[in-house]
XYZ file of C-alpha atoms in Angstrom:
552
model
C 114.937 92.299 54.025
C 118.106 91.074 55.688
C 119.465 92.834 58.766
C 122.543 92.369 60.902
C 122.285 90.907 64.359
C 123.241 94.303 65.726
C 120.374 95.954 63.873
C 117.947 93.317 65.120
C 119.010 93.901 68.743
C 118.314 97.635 68.408
C 115.029 97.011 66.586
C 113.892 94.657 69.386
C 114.801 97.206 72.059
C 112.815 99.940 70.343
C 109.852 97.599 69.832
C 109.814 97.040 73.601
C 109.724 100.745 74.403
C 113.371 101.259 75.368
C 114.395 104.901 75.214
C 117.876 104.779 76.745
C 120.634 102.416 77.747
C 123.918 102.589 79.633
C 127.127 101.063 78.385
C 130.884 100.854 78.502
C 131.880 100.161 74.872
C 133.742 97.051 73.780
C 134.842 95.652 70.432
C 132.709 92.573 71.042
C 129.469 94.484 70.338
C 130.592 97.090 67.800
C 127.840 95.893 65.467
C 125.249 97.007 68.038
C 126.953 100.368 68.553
C 126.939 100.848 64.773
C 123.212 100.077 64.617
C 122.562 102.565 67.434
C 124.150 105.306 65.298
C 121.055 105.442 63.081
C 118.459 105.589 65.897
C 117.219 108.069 68.464
C 117.814 105.577 71.291
C 119.863 107.410 73.893
C 123.205 105.878 74.857
C 124.766 106.909 78.192
C 128.477 106.135 78.033
C 129.798 105.281 81.496
C 133.259 104.927 83.009
C 132.996 101.484 84.622
C 130.657 98.584 83.982
C 129.533 98.337 87.605
C 128.337 101.933 87.460
C 126.652 101.308 84.097
C 124.782 98.306 85.511
C 123.722 100.306 88.591
C 122.334 103.024 86.322
C 120.278 100.400 84.482
C 119.060 99.085 87.842
C 117.977 102.589 88.834
C 115.997 103.037 85.617
C 114.272 99.709 86.256
C 113.660 100.728 89.867
C 112.051 104.067 88.995
C 110.072 103.021 85.901
C 109.097 99.376 86.428
C 110.411 98.640 82.922
C 113.696 96.786 82.409
C 116.759 99.002 82.568
C 119.146 98.186 79.722
C 122.926 97.889 79.987
C 125.537 96.745 77.468
C 129.061 95.658 78.338
C 131.840 93.658 76.780
C 133.017 90.145 77.617
C 135.370 89.027 80.392
C 136.339 91.881 82.732
C 133.520 94.066 81.413
C 130.939 91.481 82.382
C 132.523 90.639 85.726
C 132.607 94.340 86.637
C 128.888 94.520 85.831
C 128.014 91.739 88.266
C 127.959 94.323 91.080
C 124.865 95.855 89.477
C 123.415 92.462 88.619
C 123.570 91.371 92.259
C 121.747 94.523 93.367
C 118.986 93.996 90.814
C 118.646 90.334 91.790
C 118.324 90.906 95.551
C 116.209 94.041 95.076
C 113.795 92.463 92.541
C 114.517 95.062 89.852
C 113.784 94.401 86.152
C 116.976 94.754 84.132
C 118.566 93.261 81.005
C 122.330 93.029 80.675
C 123.637 92.428 77.139
C 127.186 91.079 77.048
C 129.369 90.957 73.944
C 130.870 87.463 73.697
C 133.743 85.779 71.872
C 132.986 84.580 68.360
C 131.265 81.228 68.095
C 134.138 79.209 66.639
C 136.410 80.230 69.540
C 134.150 79.098 72.366
C 135.343 76.591 74.973
C 138.997 77.366 74.142
C 139.462 79.991 76.858
C 139.720 82.551 74.107
C 140.632 86.163 74.823
C 138.425 87.346 77.726
C 136.127 84.330 77.355
C 133.656 83.480 80.125
C 130.848 80.938 79.772
C 128.134 83.209 81.093
C 125.408 80.575 81.261
C 127.476 78.836 83.930
C 129.066 81.869 85.584
C 126.080 84.181 86.064
C 123.251 81.828 87.003
C 123.282 83.012 90.643
C 123.068 86.650 89.559
C 120.145 86.514 87.150
C 116.691 85.043 86.620
C 117.796 83.718 83.238
C 121.074 83.680 81.312
C 120.842 83.037 77.583
C 123.179 83.124 74.614
C 122.001 83.861 71.083
C 123.694 81.610 68.536
C 121.408 82.431 65.596
C 120.753 86.085 64.731
C 117.352 85.134 63.283
C 116.225 84.263 66.831
C 117.067 87.681 68.315
C 113.409 88.873 68.422
C 112.451 85.666 70.237
C 115.247 85.906 72.811
C 114.805 89.617 73.519
C 111.022 89.312 73.911
C 111.574 86.427 76.322
C 114.135 88.473 78.254
C 111.660 91.322 78.796
C 108.924 88.909 79.877
C 111.139 87.100 82.402
C 112.621 90.313 83.805
C 109.176 91.762 84.582
C 107.046 88.736 85.504
C 106.490 87.265 88.961
C 109.288 88.557 91.151
C 111.113 90.931 88.779
C 114.857 90.656 88.336
C 117.810 90.835 85.965
C 118.256 88.805 82.780
C 121.517 88.311 80.883
C 121.849 87.816 77.121
C 125.248 86.864 75.724
C 125.898 88.035 72.154
C 128.696 86.320 70.190
C 130.599 88.949 68.230
C 130.300 87.214 64.847
C 126.566 86.542 65.343
C 126.004 90.298 65.620
C 127.588 90.781 62.196
C 125.525 88.069 60.493
C 122.907 89.307 57.994
C 119.677 87.348 58.286
C 115.960 87.569 57.738
C 113.961 87.619 60.959
C 110.413 88.470 62.038
C 109.858 92.056 63.082
C 110.105 92.355 66.852
C 106.940 92.991 68.841
C 106.595 94.244 72.422
C 106.491 91.684 75.202
C 103.197 90.864 76.901
C 102.905 91.785 80.588
C 101.887 88.960 82.907
C 99.192 90.068 85.378
C 98.919 88.547 88.847
C 95.340 89.067 89.986
C 93.986 87.924 93.367
C 90.930 85.673 93.334
C 87.620 86.986 94.666
C 87.561 84.360 97.399
C 91.046 85.391 98.513
C 90.024 89.051 98.740
C 86.923 88.067 100.757
C 89.066 85.915 103.061
C 91.479 88.801 103.567
C 88.588 91.161 104.322
C 87.075 88.871 106.975
C 90.465 88.400 108.662
C 90.951 92.159 108.775
C 87.520 92.808 110.272
C 88.204 90.263 113.044
C 91.637 91.627 113.911
C 92.399 93.606 117.058
C 95.976 94.703 116.288
C 96.555 94.623 112.515
C 99.803 95.808 110.943
C 100.679 96.362 107.264
C 104.212 96.261 105.870
C 104.697 97.452 102.292
C 107.702 96.497 100.213
C 109.026 95.033 97.016
C 108.525 96.179 93.455
C 105.722 96.084 90.851
C 104.215 99.198 92.411
C 103.252 102.313 90.487
C 102.035 105.769 91.462
C 98.371 104.778 91.148
C 98.761 101.709 93.357
C 100.580 103.759 96.002
C 97.851 106.413 95.945
C 95.024 103.861 96.018
C 96.545 101.975 98.937
C 96.912 105.227 100.868
C 93.170 105.816 100.428
C 92.429 102.257 101.573
C 94.679 102.582 104.630
C 93.090 105.914 105.555
C 89.572 104.493 105.312
C 90.488 101.555 107.552
C 92.819 103.650 109.773
C 95.517 101.002 109.425
C 99.073 101.368 110.739
C 101.488 101.069 107.819
C 105.232 100.466 107.819
C 107.598 100.345 104.857
C 110.180 97.644 104.372
C 113.913 98.403 104.274
C 114.696 101.077 101.668
C 111.147 101.020 100.273
C 110.090 104.083 102.263
C 108.745 105.941 99.251
C 105.730 103.601 99.193
C 103.837 105.563 101.871
C 103.708 109.234 102.854
C 105.608 109.592 106.126
C 103.375 112.421 107.306
C 100.217 110.429 106.720
C 98.548 109.758 110.118
C 98.777 106.020 109.451
C 102.528 105.867 108.886
C 104.270 103.831 111.600
C 107.880 103.857 110.414
C 110.676 102.125 108.570
C 110.906 98.359 109.052
C 114.623 98.056 108.426
C 118.053 98.279 110.011
C 117.945 100.008 113.397
C 114.162 99.786 113.646
C 112.362 101.869 116.254
C 112.041 99.467 119.232
C 108.460 100.608 119.776
C 107.568 99.658 116.203
C 109.359 96.321 116.509
C 107.295 95.542 119.611
C 104.050 96.436 117.828
C 104.910 94.155 114.903
C 105.698 91.245 117.226
C 102.468 91.791 119.142
C 100.198 92.272 116.142
C 97.513 89.638 115.649
C 97.295 90.166 111.869
C 100.430 90.930 109.891
C 99.888 91.884 106.257
C 102.982 91.716 104.031
C 102.116 93.433 100.772
C 104.769 93.061 98.072
C 107.488 92.483 100.682
C 109.727 89.421 101.039
C 110.565 90.291 104.658
C 114.119 89.046 104.309
C 117.000 89.398 106.782
C 117.301 93.195 107.056
C 113.609 94.157 107.400
C 112.976 91.215 109.710
C 115.814 92.238 112.067
C 117.641 89.001 111.414
C 114.411 86.960 111.228
C 113.396 87.977 114.755
C 110.291 90.098 114.064
C 108.504 87.165 112.436
C 109.249 83.612 113.538
C 110.535 81.166 110.899
C 108.816 79.128 109.606
C 105.644 79.573 111.683
C 104.905 83.217 112.560
C 103.344 83.991 115.936
C 101.123 86.509 114.143
C 98.387 85.516 111.745
C 100.142 86.200 108.442
C 98.655 87.328 105.147
C 101.339 87.427 102.472
C 100.643 89.040 99.098
C 103.419 88.550 96.552
C 103.507 88.227 92.741
C 105.637 85.072 92.649
C 104.289 81.773 94.025
C 107.801 80.458 94.689
C 108.240 83.099 97.408
C 104.970 82.375 99.211
C 105.734 79.898 101.976
C 109.460 79.782 101.161
C 110.508 81.339 104.501
C 107.268 82.024 106.374
C 104.188 79.853 106.284
C 101.279 82.284 105.726
C 97.754 81.729 106.972
C 96.624 83.273 103.711
C 98.862 83.380 100.639
C 97.792 85.524 97.714
C 99.781 85.409 94.485
C 99.233 88.917 93.159
C 101.204 92.010 92.274
C 100.745 95.042 94.523
C 98.967 96.914 91.717
C 96.443 94.147 91.120
C 95.840 93.441 94.805
C 95.314 97.106 95.693
C 92.892 97.475 92.777
C 90.781 94.705 94.331
C 90.449 96.561 97.643
C 88.582 99.615 96.408
C 85.058 98.292 97.096
C 85.743 96.950 100.604
C 83.663 98.790 103.194
C 85.549 100.058 106.242
C 84.142 99.822 109.771
C 82.596 103.049 111.041
C 85.117 103.154 113.913
C 87.966 100.633 113.515
C 88.898 99.296 116.964
C 92.595 99.799 116.224
C 92.326 103.510 115.253
C 93.773 104.824 118.519
C 96.695 102.389 118.299
C 97.420 103.635 114.771
C 97.495 107.223 116.000
C 99.912 106.340 118.807
C 102.194 104.510 116.371
C 102.374 107.550 114.110
C 103.233 109.809 117.033
C 105.969 107.362 118.032
C 107.327 107.574 114.479
C 107.356 111.389 114.528
C 109.312 111.376 117.773
C 111.720 108.714 116.492
C 112.400 110.680 113.280
C 113.325 113.938 115.001
C 117.113 114.236 114.624
C 119.471 115.017 117.519
C 120.969 118.516 117.451
C 124.408 117.821 118.885
C 127.152 115.223 118.811
C 130.918 114.841 118.596
C 132.905 117.252 116.450
C 132.135 120.529 114.706
C 129.665 119.101 112.156
C 126.322 117.795 113.406
C 124.197 115.882 110.938
C 120.926 116.458 112.844
C 120.633 120.176 112.012
C 121.821 119.432 108.455
C 118.983 116.946 108.012
C 116.488 119.462 109.380
C 117.744 122.048 106.879
C 117.395 119.567 104.016
C 113.852 118.735 105.151
C 112.896 122.402 105.125
C 114.600 123.305 101.846
C 113.847 120.515 99.392
C 110.659 119.685 97.511
C 108.522 116.612 98.095
C 109.477 115.231 94.672
C 113.239 115.413 95.315
C 114.901 112.078 94.552
C 117.353 110.768 97.161
C 119.884 108.071 96.313
C 122.472 106.303 98.439
C 124.660 103.263 98.677
C 125.584 101.581 101.954
C 127.157 102.698 105.203
C 126.301 104.174 108.582
C 125.901 107.618 106.972
C 122.711 106.331 105.306
C 121.023 106.141 108.719
C 120.703 109.925 108.686
C 118.723 109.791 105.463
C 116.614 106.726 106.191
C 115.649 107.618 109.720
C 115.301 111.393 109.528
C 114.132 112.186 106.007
C 110.373 111.976 105.642
C 109.543 110.592 102.209
C 106.311 112.019 100.849
C 105.958 110.736 97.286
C 106.439 107.635 95.157
C 109.654 107.417 93.096
C 111.749 109.581 95.377
C 114.105 106.884 96.678
C 116.757 104.775 94.940
C 118.792 102.709 97.384
C 119.927 99.067 97.342
C 118.221 96.729 99.780
C 121.208 94.462 99.154
C 123.396 96.952 101.033
C 125.800 97.463 98.142
C 128.342 100.272 98.413
C 128.898 102.635 95.510
C 125.283 102.684 94.282
C 124.282 106.246 95.159
C 126.313 108.212 92.599
C 125.503 106.184 89.435
C 121.871 105.988 90.595
C 121.781 109.777 90.934
C 123.108 110.146 87.381
C 120.445 107.746 86.104
C 117.643 109.411 88.062
C 118.564 112.900 86.846
C 118.653 111.694 83.238
C 115.216 110.179 83.703
C 113.722 113.154 85.588
C 115.727 116.255 84.560
C 113.161 118.619 86.081
C 113.550 117.172 89.597
C 116.321 117.736 92.112
C 118.448 114.656 92.764
C 120.557 114.375 95.929
C 123.037 111.565 96.474
C 124.125 110.594 99.979
C 127.461 108.774 100.091
C 130.172 107.995 102.585
C 133.789 108.575 101.666
C 134.316 104.849 101.229
C 131.042 104.407 99.374
C 131.592 107.337 96.985
C 134.964 106.140 95.723
C 133.565 102.752 94.746
C 131.898 104.313 91.689
C 132.754 107.990 92.039
C 134.192 108.040 88.516
C 130.618 108.256 87.237
C 130.756 111.896 88.348
C 132.502 112.335 84.996
C 129.366 110.925 83.356
C 127.249 113.508 85.169
C 129.554 116.270 83.882
C 129.553 114.941 80.322
C 125.753 114.880 80.133
C 125.315 118.127 82.102
C 123.354 116.521 84.931
C 123.378 118.854 87.983
C 123.127 116.275 90.737
C 124.264 117.158 94.262
C 126.377 114.531 96.015
C 126.806 114.839 99.773
C 129.975 112.952 100.681
C 129.905 112.291 104.421
C 133.638 111.968 105.071
C 134.718 110.465 108.383
C 137.925 108.893 107.100
C 136.893 105.296 107.826
C 134.784 102.444 106.534
C 132.224 103.413 109.156
C 129.926 100.412 109.417
C 132.802 97.949 109.464
C 134.663 100.069 112.009
C 131.576 100.170 114.230
C 131.330 96.378 114.235
C 135.082 96.115 114.698
C 135.027 98.345 117.775
C 132.080 96.387 119.145
C 133.638 92.941 118.663
C 137.379 93.732 118.850
C 137.650 97.018 120.798
C 140.926 98.896 120.435
C 142.196 96.595 117.662
C 141.740 98.752 114.560
C 142.707 96.870 111.415
C 141.879 97.554 107.770
C 139.201 100.218 108.279
C 141.098 103.544 108.046
C 140.978 105.547 104.802
C 143.057 108.215 103.111
C 140.869 110.443 100.956
C 141.271 113.091 98.283
C 139.988 116.637 98.616
C 136.500 115.824 97.349
C 135.633 119.453 96.536
C 138.810 119.766 94.463
C 137.997 116.440 92.814
C 134.601 117.808 91.739
C 136.269 120.868 90.207
C 138.863 118.689 88.451
C 136.026 116.811 86.750
C 134.431 120.097 85.691
C 131.805 120.244 88.420
C 131.245 122.357 91.522
C 132.879 121.546 94.866
C 132.243 122.609 98.472
C 133.734 121.615 101.816
C 131.747 121.816 105.059
C 133.739 121.738 108.308
C 131.140 123.399 110.575
C 127.412 122.768 110.800
C 126.515 126.394 110.142
C 128.381 126.341 106.810
C 126.191 123.660 105.241
C 123.190 125.744 104.131
C 125.228 128.292 102.174
C 127.380 125.532 100.639
C 124.275 123.682 99.467
C 122.727 126.832 98.002
C 125.931 127.617 96.096
C 125.994 124.064 94.732
C 122.358 124.326 93.699
C 122.907 127.725 92.056
C 125.965 126.529 90.128
C 123.855 124.465 87.751
C 126.669 121.924 87.662
C 127.111 118.451 89.069
C 128.301 119.143 92.607
C 130.067 117.441 95.479
C 129.622 118.785 99.003
C 132.162 117.174 101.300
C 130.844 117.081 104.860
C 133.692 116.399 107.293
C 132.174 114.344 110.088
C 133.985 113.298 113.246
C 134.456 109.494 113.144
C 133.168 109.346 116.724
C 129.726 110.352 115.368
C 129.207 106.821 114.094
C 125.429 106.689 114.729
C 122.847 109.341 115.614
C 122.863 108.250 119.248
C 126.163 106.484 120.028
C 129.866 107.183 119.580
C 132.574 104.745 118.569
C 134.022 104.941 122.068
C 130.680 104.059 123.642
C 130.307 101.078 121.313
C 133.795 99.821 122.186
C 133.065 100.190 125.899
C 129.952 98.043 125.520
C 132.147 95.051 124.662
C 134.595 95.712 127.492
C 131.778 95.600 130.050
């Protein structure tokens, strides 16, 4: 039986377990939209392709299966590269389908034409174009396999408009086959002997290809061995922060005590983590290329092992498969590092206690304490990039897997579309987006998507009227010479109401709790604008203090 290319795309998606996709429609893939009409596959219509791609990234981030996004050619595709870049640097499985010019118009700079196989190579693990509709099952199956294998990442498939209308006979699509990455028995034994000989071991968790079972099983392993465990930048949901083995976040603004312990450890275990620039504090925690610590690096892609750091033991395995191999290892009766682990956890608890005062009438410390005491352990927190995120990353204590969606690439604008995606995926769970005023307006139009699909997210817009992180660096390096970092903002609460949501404005610390409760009770997508003094640039330092540092 002949089917159109559009029908074959949809059939291949369903065969691979896809339940939803995000898109901004375009005439270049109308044949796919027509095929979607006759299926139960959920289509989330977004307002800008960057937001649509970030939603797909979030689905890939929270499920481990490729998030699916469809956009049109030219400006649609170039808008979507913001989400592609996040997925690439964050190792998130994702497939971006791009409608393309018809085949007989290629290489003529036709209307909105881009040669994606040349243009997007740096953004994706693989960029393909399907010339023959009969090969759609082959290409889509390959896309799923590449996106999920080794180090996961985004894949791009370009779909010429006329190819999608072709009627052809093709094999029925089948689901892709997962590629396991098991450790060898000798490698596990080698790891075990190194651990037993260590005096000051340290574990850093990170990366993707985790699931709830692997997180739970590693917690049991760490508890048996009384190991100190840190989480890499924006991967904090991989270990319970109130577990007695938790040592803290290995990211931007790391606790100096934790940084010292990592540098002085005699066995550093990187499990699933790449330990790139941000978690390594600019490649200072671990020497490149020869670490001072004995290094065991477990990662699912052999091309990453030894690329930056030369490990003493390299194990090509996914976190799930490696953790599964640890269950029968016998722990020492009294690990010699147990007291050190306890001290490291106490240092973390002290470090994560927020300050109660600061410049201005709104203090984020008490607000964070209120959030900690009035949200459930399964609440999902999302954010983009900016100094405001420090309040969440340092002072929120993550307790469960799949409660964090934040870009390790430091991309602004991610929090709001990620919150929409997370709420669609987990409607029974509360979803809270943290955003700065600059960050929110990068993709704030997706608040309309939340309203359309009746997704009661709560967005906290921390408004200090500046691009905060850039201003902080500006004041540090060029004190008193403000240029290009001031902002003029809308009334964010009124903006929420204009979209059809709920809006609140907080100008004093004591007003936050009631504003949040009203937003929660509204049952609508909500924006709570928190007006923060720009001097409150970090939890511990003001802009003026930072500028004075340079002048000294």
